[in-house]
Coordinates of C-alpha atoms in Angstrom, one line a residue:
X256 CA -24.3 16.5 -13.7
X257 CA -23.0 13.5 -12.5
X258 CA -19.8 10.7 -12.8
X259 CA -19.8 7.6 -13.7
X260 CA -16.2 5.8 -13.3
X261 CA -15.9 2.8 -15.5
X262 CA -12.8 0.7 -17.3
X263 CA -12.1 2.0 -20.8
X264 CA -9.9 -0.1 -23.3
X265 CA -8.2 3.1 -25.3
X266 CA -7.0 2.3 -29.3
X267 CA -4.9 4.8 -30.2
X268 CA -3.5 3.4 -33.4
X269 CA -4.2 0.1 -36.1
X270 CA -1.9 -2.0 -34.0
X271 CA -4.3 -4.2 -32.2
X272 CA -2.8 -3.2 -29.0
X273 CA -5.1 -0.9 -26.3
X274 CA -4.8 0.1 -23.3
X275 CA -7.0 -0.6 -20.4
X276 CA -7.4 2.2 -18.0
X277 CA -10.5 3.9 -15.9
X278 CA -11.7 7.0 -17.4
X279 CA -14.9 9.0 -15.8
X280 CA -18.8 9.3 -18.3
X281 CA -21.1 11.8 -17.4
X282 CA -24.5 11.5 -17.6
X283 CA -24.9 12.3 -21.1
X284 CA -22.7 10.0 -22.2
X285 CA -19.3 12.0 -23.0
X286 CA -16.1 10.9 -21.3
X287 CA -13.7 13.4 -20.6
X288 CA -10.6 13.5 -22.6
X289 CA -8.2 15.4 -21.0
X290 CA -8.5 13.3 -18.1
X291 CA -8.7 10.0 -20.2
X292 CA -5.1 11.7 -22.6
X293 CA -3.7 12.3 -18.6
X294 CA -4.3 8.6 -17.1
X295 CA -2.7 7.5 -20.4
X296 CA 0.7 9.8 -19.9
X297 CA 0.4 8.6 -15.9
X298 CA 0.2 4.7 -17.7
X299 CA 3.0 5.4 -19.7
X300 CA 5.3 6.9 -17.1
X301 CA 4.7 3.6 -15.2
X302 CA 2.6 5.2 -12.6
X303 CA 0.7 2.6 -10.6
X304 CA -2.3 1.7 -10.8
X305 CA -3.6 3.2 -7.4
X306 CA -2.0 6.4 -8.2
X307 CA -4.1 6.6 -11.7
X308 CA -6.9 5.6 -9.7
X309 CA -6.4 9.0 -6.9
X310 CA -6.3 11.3 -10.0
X311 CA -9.9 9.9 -11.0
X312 CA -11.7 10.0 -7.9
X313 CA -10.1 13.8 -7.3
X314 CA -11.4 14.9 -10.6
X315 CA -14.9 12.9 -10.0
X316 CA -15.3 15.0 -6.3
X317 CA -14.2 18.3 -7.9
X318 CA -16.7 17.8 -11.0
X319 CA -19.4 17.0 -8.5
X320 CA -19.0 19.5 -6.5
X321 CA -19.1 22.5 -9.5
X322 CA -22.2 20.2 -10.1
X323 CA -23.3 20.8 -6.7
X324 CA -22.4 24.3 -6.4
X325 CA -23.3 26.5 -9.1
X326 CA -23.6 30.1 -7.4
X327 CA -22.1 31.6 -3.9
X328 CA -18.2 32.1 -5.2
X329 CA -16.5 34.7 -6.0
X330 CA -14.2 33.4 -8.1
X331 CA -13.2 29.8 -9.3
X332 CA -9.8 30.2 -6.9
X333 CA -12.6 30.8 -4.2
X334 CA -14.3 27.9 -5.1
X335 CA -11.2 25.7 -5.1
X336 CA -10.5 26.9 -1.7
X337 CA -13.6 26.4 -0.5
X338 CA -14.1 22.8 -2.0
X339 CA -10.8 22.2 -0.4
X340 CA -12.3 22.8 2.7
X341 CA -15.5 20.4 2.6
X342 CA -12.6 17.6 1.6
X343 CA -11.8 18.0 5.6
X344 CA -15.1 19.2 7.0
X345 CA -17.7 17.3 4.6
X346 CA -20.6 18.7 3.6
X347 CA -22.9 17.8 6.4
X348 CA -24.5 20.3 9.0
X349 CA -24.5 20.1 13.0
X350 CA -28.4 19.3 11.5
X351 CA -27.6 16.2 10.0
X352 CA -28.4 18.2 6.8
X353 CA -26.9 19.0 4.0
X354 CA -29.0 21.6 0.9
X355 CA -26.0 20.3 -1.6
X356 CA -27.4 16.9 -1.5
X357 CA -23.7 15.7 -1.6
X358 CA -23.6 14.6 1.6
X359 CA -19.7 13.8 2.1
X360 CA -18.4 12.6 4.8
X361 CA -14.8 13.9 6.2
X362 CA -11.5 12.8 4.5
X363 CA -8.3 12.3 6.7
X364 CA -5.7 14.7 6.3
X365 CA -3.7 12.1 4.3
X366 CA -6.4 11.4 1.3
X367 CA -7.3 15.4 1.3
X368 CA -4.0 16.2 0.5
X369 CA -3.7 13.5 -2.2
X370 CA -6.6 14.7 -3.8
X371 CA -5.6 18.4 -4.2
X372 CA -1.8 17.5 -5.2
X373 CA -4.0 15.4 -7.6
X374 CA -5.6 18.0 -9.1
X375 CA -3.2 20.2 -9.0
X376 CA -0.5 18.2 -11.6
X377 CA -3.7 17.2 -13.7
X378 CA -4.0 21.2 -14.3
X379 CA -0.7 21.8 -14.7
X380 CA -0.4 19.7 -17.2
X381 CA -3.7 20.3 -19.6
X382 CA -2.3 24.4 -19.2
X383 CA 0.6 23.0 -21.3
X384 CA -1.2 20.4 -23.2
X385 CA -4.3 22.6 -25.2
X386 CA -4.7 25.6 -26.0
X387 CA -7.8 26.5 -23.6
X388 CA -10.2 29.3 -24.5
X389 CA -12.1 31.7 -21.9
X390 CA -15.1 29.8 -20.8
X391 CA -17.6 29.9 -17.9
X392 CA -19.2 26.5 -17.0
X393 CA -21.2 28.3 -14.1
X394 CA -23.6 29.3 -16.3
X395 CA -23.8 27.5 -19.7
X396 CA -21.6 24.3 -19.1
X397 CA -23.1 21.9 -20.5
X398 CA -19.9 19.5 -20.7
X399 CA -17.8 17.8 -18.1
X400 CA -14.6 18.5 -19.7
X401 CA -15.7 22.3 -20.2
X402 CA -15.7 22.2 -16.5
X403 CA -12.3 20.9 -15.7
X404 CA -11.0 22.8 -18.9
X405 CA -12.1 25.9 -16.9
X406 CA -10.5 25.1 -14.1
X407 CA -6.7 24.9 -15.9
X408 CA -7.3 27.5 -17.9
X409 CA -8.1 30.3 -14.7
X410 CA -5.0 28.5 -13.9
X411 CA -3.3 29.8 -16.6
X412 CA -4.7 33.1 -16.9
X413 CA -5.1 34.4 -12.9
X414 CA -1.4 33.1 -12.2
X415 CA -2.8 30.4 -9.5
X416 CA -6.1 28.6 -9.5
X417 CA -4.4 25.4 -8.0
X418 CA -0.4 26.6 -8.0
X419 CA 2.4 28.4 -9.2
X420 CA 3.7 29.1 -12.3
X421 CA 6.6 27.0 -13.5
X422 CA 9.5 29.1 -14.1
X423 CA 13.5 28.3 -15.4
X424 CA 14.6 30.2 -12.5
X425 CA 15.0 27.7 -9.6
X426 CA 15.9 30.9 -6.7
X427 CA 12.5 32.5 -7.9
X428 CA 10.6 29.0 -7.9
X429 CA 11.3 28.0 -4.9
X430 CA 9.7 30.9 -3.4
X431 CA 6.6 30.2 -5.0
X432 CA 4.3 27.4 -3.4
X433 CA 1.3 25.9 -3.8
X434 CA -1.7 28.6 -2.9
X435 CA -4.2 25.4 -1.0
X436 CA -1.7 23.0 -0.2
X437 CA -3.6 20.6 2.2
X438 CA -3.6 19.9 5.8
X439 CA 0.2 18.1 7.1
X440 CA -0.4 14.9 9.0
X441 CA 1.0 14.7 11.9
X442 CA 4.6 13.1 12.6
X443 CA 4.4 9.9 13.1
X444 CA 6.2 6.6 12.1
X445 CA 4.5 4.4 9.8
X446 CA 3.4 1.3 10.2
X447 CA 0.9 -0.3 7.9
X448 CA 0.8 -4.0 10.0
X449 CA 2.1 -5.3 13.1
X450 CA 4.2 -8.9 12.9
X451 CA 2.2 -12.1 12.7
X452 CA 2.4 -13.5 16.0
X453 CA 4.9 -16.3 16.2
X454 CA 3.3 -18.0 19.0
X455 CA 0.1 -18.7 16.0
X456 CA 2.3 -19.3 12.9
X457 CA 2.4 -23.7 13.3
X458 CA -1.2 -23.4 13.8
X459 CA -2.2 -21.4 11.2
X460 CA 0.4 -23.0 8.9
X461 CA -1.0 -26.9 9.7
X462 CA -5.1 -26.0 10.7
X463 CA -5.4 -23.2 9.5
X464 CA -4.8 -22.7 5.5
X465 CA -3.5 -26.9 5.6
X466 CA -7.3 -27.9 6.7
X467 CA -8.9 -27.2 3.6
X468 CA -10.3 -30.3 2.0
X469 CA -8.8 -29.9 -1.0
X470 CA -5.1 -30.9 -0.6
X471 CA -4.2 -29.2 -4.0
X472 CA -5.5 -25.7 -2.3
X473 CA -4.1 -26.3 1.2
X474 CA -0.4 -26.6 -0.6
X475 CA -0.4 -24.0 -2.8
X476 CA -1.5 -21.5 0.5
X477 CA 1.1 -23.0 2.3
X478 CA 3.5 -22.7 -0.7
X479 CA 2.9 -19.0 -0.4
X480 CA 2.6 -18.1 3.4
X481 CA 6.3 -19.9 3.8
X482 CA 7.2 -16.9 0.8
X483 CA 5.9 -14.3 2.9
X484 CA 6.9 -15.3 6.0
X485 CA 10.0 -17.1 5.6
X486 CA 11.2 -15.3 2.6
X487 CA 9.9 -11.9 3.3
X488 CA 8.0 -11.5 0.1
X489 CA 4.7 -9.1 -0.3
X490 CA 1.8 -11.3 -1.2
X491 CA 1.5 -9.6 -4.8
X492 CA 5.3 -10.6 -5.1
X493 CA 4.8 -14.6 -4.6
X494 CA 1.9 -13.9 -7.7
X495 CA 4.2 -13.3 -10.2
X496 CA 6.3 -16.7 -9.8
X497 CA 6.2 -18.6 -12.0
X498 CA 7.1 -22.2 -12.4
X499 CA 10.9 -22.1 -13.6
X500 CA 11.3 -19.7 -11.1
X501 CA 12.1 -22.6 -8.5
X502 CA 15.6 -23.7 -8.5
X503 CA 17.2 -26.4 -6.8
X504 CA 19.9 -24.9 -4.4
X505 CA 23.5 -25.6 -6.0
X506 CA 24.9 -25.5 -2.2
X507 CA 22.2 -26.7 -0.8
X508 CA 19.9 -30.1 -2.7
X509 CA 17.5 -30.2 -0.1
X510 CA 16.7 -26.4 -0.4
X511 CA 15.5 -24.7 -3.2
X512 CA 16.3 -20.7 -4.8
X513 CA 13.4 -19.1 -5.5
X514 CA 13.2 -16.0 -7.8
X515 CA 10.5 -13.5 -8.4
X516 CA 11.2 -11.5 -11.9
X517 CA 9.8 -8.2 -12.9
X518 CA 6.5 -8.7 -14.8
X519 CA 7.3 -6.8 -17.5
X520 CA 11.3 -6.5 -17.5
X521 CA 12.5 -9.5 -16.5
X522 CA 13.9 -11.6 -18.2
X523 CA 12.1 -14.9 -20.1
X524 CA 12.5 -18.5 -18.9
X525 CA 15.2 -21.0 -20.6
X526 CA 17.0 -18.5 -22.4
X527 CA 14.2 -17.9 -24.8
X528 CA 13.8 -15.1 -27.4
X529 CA 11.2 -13.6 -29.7
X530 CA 11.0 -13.5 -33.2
X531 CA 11.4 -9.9 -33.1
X532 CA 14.8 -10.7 -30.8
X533 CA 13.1 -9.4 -27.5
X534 CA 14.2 -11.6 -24.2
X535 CA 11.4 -9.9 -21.7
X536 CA 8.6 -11.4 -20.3
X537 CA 6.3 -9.4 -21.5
X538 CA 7.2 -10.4 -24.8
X539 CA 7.3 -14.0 -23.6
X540 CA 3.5 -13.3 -22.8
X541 CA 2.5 -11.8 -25.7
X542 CA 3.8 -13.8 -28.4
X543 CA 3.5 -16.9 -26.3
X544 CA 0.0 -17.0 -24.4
X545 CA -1.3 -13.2 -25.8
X546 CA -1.4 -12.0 -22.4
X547 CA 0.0 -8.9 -20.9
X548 CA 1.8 -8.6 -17.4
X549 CA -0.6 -8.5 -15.0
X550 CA 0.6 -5.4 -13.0
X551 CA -0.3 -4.1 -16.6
X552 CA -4.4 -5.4 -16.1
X553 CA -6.9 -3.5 -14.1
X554 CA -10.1 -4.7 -12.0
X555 CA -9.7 -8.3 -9.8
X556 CA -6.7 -9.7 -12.8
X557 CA -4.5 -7.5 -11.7
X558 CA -1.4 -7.8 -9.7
X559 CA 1.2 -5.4 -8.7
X560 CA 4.6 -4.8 -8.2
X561 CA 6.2 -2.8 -5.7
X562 CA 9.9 -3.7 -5.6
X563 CA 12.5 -0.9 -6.6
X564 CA 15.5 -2.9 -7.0
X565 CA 16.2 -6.4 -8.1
X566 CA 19.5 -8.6 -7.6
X567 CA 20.5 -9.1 -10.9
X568 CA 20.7 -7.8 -14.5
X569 CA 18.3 -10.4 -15.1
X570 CA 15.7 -8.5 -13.2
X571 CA 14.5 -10.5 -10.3
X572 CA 14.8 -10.4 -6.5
X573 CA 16.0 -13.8 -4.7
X574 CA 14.3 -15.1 -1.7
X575 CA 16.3 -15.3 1.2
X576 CA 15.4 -17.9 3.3
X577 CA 15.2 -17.0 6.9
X578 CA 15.8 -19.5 9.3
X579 CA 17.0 -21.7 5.9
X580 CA 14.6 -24.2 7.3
X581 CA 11.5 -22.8 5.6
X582 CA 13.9 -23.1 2.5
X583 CA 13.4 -27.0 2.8
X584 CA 10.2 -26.8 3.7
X585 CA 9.0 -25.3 0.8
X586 CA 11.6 -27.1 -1.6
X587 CA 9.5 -30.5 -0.1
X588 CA 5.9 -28.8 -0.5
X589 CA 6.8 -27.7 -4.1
X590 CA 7.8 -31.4 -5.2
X591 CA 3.9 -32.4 -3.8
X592 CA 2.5 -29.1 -5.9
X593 CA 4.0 -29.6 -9.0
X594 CA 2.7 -33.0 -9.4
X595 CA -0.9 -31.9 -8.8
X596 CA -0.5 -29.3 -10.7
X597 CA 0.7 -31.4 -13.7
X598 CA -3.0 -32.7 -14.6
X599 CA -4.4 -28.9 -14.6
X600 CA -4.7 -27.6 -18.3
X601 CA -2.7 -23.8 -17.6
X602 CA -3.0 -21.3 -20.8
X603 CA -0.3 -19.1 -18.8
X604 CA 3.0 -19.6 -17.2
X605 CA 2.1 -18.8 -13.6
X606 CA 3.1 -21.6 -10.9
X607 CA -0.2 -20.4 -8.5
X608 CA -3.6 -20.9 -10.1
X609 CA -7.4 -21.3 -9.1
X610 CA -8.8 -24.6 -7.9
X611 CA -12.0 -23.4 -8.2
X612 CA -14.2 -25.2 -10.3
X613 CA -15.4 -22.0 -12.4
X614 CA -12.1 -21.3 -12.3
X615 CA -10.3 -23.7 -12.7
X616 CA -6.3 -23.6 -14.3
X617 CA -6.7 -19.3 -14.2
X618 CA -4.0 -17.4 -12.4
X619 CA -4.8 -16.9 -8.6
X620 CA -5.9 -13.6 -8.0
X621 CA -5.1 -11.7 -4.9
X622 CA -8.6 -11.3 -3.9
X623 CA -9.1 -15.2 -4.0
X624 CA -6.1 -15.7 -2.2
X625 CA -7.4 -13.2 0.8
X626 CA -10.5 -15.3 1.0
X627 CA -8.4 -18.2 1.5
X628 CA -6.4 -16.2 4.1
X629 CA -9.4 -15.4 6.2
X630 CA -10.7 -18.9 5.8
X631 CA -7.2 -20.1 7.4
X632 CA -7.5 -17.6 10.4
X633 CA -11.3 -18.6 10.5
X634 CA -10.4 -22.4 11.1
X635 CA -8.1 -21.5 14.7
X636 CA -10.9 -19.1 15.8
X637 CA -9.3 -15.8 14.8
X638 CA -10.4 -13.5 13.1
X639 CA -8.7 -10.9 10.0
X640 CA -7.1 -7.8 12.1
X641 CA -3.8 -5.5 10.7
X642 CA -3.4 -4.4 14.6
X643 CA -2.9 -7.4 15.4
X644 CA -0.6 -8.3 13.1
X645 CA -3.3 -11.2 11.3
X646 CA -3.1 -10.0 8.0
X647 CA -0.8 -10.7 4.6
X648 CA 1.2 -8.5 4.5
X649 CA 2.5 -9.0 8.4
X650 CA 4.1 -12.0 8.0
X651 CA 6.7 -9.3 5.8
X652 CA 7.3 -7.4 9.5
X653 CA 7.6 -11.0 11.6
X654 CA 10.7 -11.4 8.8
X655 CA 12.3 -8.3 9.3
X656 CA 12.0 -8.3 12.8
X657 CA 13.3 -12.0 12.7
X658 CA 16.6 -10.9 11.1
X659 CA 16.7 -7.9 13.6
X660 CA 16.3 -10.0 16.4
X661 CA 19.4 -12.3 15.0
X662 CA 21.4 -9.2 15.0
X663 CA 21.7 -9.0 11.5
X664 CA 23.5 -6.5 10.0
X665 CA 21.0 -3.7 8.2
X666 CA 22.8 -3.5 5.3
X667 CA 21.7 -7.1 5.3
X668 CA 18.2 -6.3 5.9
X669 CA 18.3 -4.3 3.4
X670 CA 19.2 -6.6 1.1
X671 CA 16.8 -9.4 2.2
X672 CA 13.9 -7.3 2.0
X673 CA 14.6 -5.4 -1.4
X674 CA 14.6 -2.4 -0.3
X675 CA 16.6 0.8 -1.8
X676 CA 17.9 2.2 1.5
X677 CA 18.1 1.1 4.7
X678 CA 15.5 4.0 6.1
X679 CA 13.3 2.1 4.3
X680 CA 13.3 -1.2 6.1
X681 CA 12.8 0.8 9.5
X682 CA 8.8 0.1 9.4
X683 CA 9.7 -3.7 9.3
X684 CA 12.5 -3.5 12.1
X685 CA 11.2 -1.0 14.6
X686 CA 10.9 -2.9 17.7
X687 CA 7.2 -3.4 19.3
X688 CA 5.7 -2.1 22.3
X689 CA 5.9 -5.5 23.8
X690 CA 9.9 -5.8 23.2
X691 CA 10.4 -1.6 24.5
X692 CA 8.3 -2.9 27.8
X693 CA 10.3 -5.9 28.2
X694 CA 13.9 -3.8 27.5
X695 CA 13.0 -1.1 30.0
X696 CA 11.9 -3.8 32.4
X697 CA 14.6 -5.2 31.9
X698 CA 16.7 -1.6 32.4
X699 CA 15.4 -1.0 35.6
X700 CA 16.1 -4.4 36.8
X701 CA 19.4 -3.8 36.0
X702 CA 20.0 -0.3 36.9
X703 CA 18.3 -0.9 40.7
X704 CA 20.7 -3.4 41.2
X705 CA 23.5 -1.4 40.2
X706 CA 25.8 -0.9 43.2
X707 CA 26.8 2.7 42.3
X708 CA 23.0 3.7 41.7
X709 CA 22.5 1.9 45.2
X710 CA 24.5 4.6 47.2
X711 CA 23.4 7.1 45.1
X712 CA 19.3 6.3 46.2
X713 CA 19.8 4.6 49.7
X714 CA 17.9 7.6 51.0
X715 CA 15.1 7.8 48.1
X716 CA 11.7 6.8 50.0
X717 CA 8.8 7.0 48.0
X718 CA 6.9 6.9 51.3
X719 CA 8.1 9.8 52.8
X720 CA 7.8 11.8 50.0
X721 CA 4.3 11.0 49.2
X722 CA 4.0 12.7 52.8
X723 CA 5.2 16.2 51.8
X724 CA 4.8 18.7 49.1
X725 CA 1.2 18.0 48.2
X726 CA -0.4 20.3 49.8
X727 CA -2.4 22.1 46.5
X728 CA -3.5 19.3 45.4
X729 CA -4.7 17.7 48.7
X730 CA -4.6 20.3 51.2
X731 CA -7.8 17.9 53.3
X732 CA -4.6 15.4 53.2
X733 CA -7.6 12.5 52.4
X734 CA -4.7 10.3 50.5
X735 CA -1.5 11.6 51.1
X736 CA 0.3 13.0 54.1
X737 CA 1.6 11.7 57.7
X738 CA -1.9 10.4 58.6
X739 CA -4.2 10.0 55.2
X740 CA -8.1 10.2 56.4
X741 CA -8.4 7.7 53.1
X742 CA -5.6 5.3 53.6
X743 CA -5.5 1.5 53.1
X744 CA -7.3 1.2 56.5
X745 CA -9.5 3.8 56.5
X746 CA -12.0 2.9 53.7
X747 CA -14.8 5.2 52.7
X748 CA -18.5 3.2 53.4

């Protein structure tokens, strides 16, 4: 039996309003429900769109692998276990073979572990929602949702198929864990992109995305790099400005405020309100363009949102201009956009749009914008690389480890970058390997001119120790010793 994952717009009353979410077919057409009733709930509990996502492609492996593997277990917590397993191993042989015919390559220890916390909430959950009946889809399933209905209920009935049972009694849950919990990843700090390097930024800025021939398009990339990398913003953040969003600087009339509101929650432009009495922009959309938020939309439309905490009541988080001269900057490029943008027909509010001819007047879409990013690198010879630090989302490290480098205070990091707590800002401030090989350099320097460290080494010879004590690992003495048979002047022919 196999999968197919497609995008499913789900009525669920006579409102008019649905609800756009993947769901998984099989191959005789059914679509399983209690996944489909699950990615709802996830929707509804403002779960992100990649997290829904995770929960489909673990149910789709799981269902393929059942598919796959219909005799050989003896029971389906074996089974479980087992499928667990291949998630790290794959399924291929030392051969190259693999009788399953699923042929799956290993996961990392990360995505494994997703998957089977995955499916292990999706189970929990459809043991409280329905009331499942003893079934075996080894032999007679001839549904997919038999097949994952099985798995929750031996999850309800044998105690654990994928975990424990919940319990009122936190000292007797807390000695229950999952039974196949996934492999740990190792420690280890994260760090999704380096920083741009600095030393490329004017190029990049002026050839790079600025030698497009269309002017219009150069401006509105440059608009948006100076966001990320003067103002600290993710790319998906700078998406969801929208035109009265840019406010001329009370302090400052050659600088400009910029604000980035929630999609959904923040509040509407120009103190507007509903007819229903509703101030948010999602009812701004709706009643005024019939559009939903597009961290609401699935497929290439849809733009997310990432920020925990806003600055005001109002729901939005300020840019904070760092050095205040891309504020200017940006205040002078925005003057030249809005008048080109003036003679582009926009059914929507946002202030960054397509250029494209097919496209023309549409909201700019991540993807297209990432082509255009490319293109920019492409034009000073370099190419895409998150190592390196030539991606999007880097120019968010070069500004935290601007402010760093200031000495600015965390808290105030903190606050410049949105973030909840100030752990969280530690993947944008750690220092580099290039800054802890200049600062130890730059310790030695220091510490072998140190007068008291001086006395302490005057008799420390590195020559005349390299002539003792190494007798089990050179006992021929060929490179170390009083007279080394390999030395600088004895080279080996």
């Amino acid at each position: 039996m196999k999968t197919v994952r497609v995008r499913a717009k789900v009525i669920q009353d006579d409102s008019g309003v649905y609800s756009e979410i993947p769901v998984l077919i099989s191959d005789s057409n059914e679509i399983l429900k209690p996944l489909m009733d699950y990615a709802l709930k996830l929707k509804r509990d403002g779960k992100s769109h990649s997290t829904i996502s995770n929960y489909i492609k673990a149910t789709q492996l799981l269902i393929e692998y059942m598919t796959a593997n219909t005799s050989g277990f003896e029971s389906p917590k074996n089974l479980f276990e087992i499928f667990s397993s291949r998630l790290y191993t794959g399924t291929i042989n030392e051969e190259g073979l693999d009788p399953s015919g699923l042929y799956w390559l290993p996961c990392s220890k990360q995505v494994a572990r997703l998957h089977i916390n995955a499916l292990s909430r999706l189970t929990d959950w459809m043991v409280e929602e329905y009331n499942l009946n003893s079934i075996n889809p080894m032999v007679e399933a001839d549904s997919v949702t038999q097949r994952l209905n099985y798995a929750a209920w031996f999850r309800k009935n044998q105690y654990d198929f994928l975990g424990h049972i919940k319990d009122k009694q936190i000292n007797s849950t807390s000695r229950n864990a999952r039974r196949v919990q996934g492999k740990r990843s190792l420690g280890k700090q994260k760090q999704e992109a380096i920083e741009f390097p600095e030393h490329y930024f004017e190029s990049f800025y002026i050839d790079g995305l600025g030698g497009t021939k269309d002017l219009r398009v150069a401006i509105r990339d440059q608009l948006i790099l100076l966001l990320l990398h003067g103002g600290g913003l993710r790319e998906s953040e700078a998406l969801h400005l929208w035109i009265e969003d840019v406010l001329i600087d009370p302090f400052d009339s050659d600088n400009v405020k910029v604000r980035i509101y929630h999609p959904e929650d923040g509040k509407a432009p120009n103190g507007w309100r509903g007819r229903s009495g509703k101030t948010t922009r999602a009812a701004y959309l709706k009643e005024k363009y019939a559009l939903s938020p597009r961290n609401e939309l699935i497929g290439k439309k849809r733009v997310g949102w990432k920020a925990r905490v806003t600055d005001s009541k109002d729901e939005y988080i300020e840019v904070h201009w760092f050095p205040t001269i891309f504020g200017k900057v940006f205040a002078k490029l925005w003057q030249d956009y809005i008048r080109l943008l003036i003679s582009v027909d926009r059914h929507h509010p946002y202030a960054f749009i397509s250029f494209h001819h097919s496209h023309l007047g549409n909201p700019y879409t991540l993807n297209a914008f990432h082509d255009s990013y490319r293109q920019g690198l492409k034009r000073i010879g370099l190419s895409p690389s998150k190592p390196d630090g030539l991606s999007p989302h880097s120019h968010r490290h070069s500004y935290g480890r601007r402010l760093r480098r200031a000495g600015v205070q965390e808290i105030v990091i903190k606050k410049c970058l949105h973030h909840a707590s100030i752990e969280s800002q530690a993947v944008y401030t750690t220092p580099t390997s290039m800054e802890i090989t200049a600062d130890l350099n730059a310790a030695t320097e220091k510490l072998m001119r140190s007068k008291e460290d001086s006395k302490q080494n005057n008799n420390l010879n590195w020559n005349a120790l390299m002539r003792h004590g190494f007798d089990d690992i050179d006992p021929s003495g060929l490179f170390i010793g009083r007279n080394p048979r390999l030395g600088k002047n004895n080279e080996c022919n």
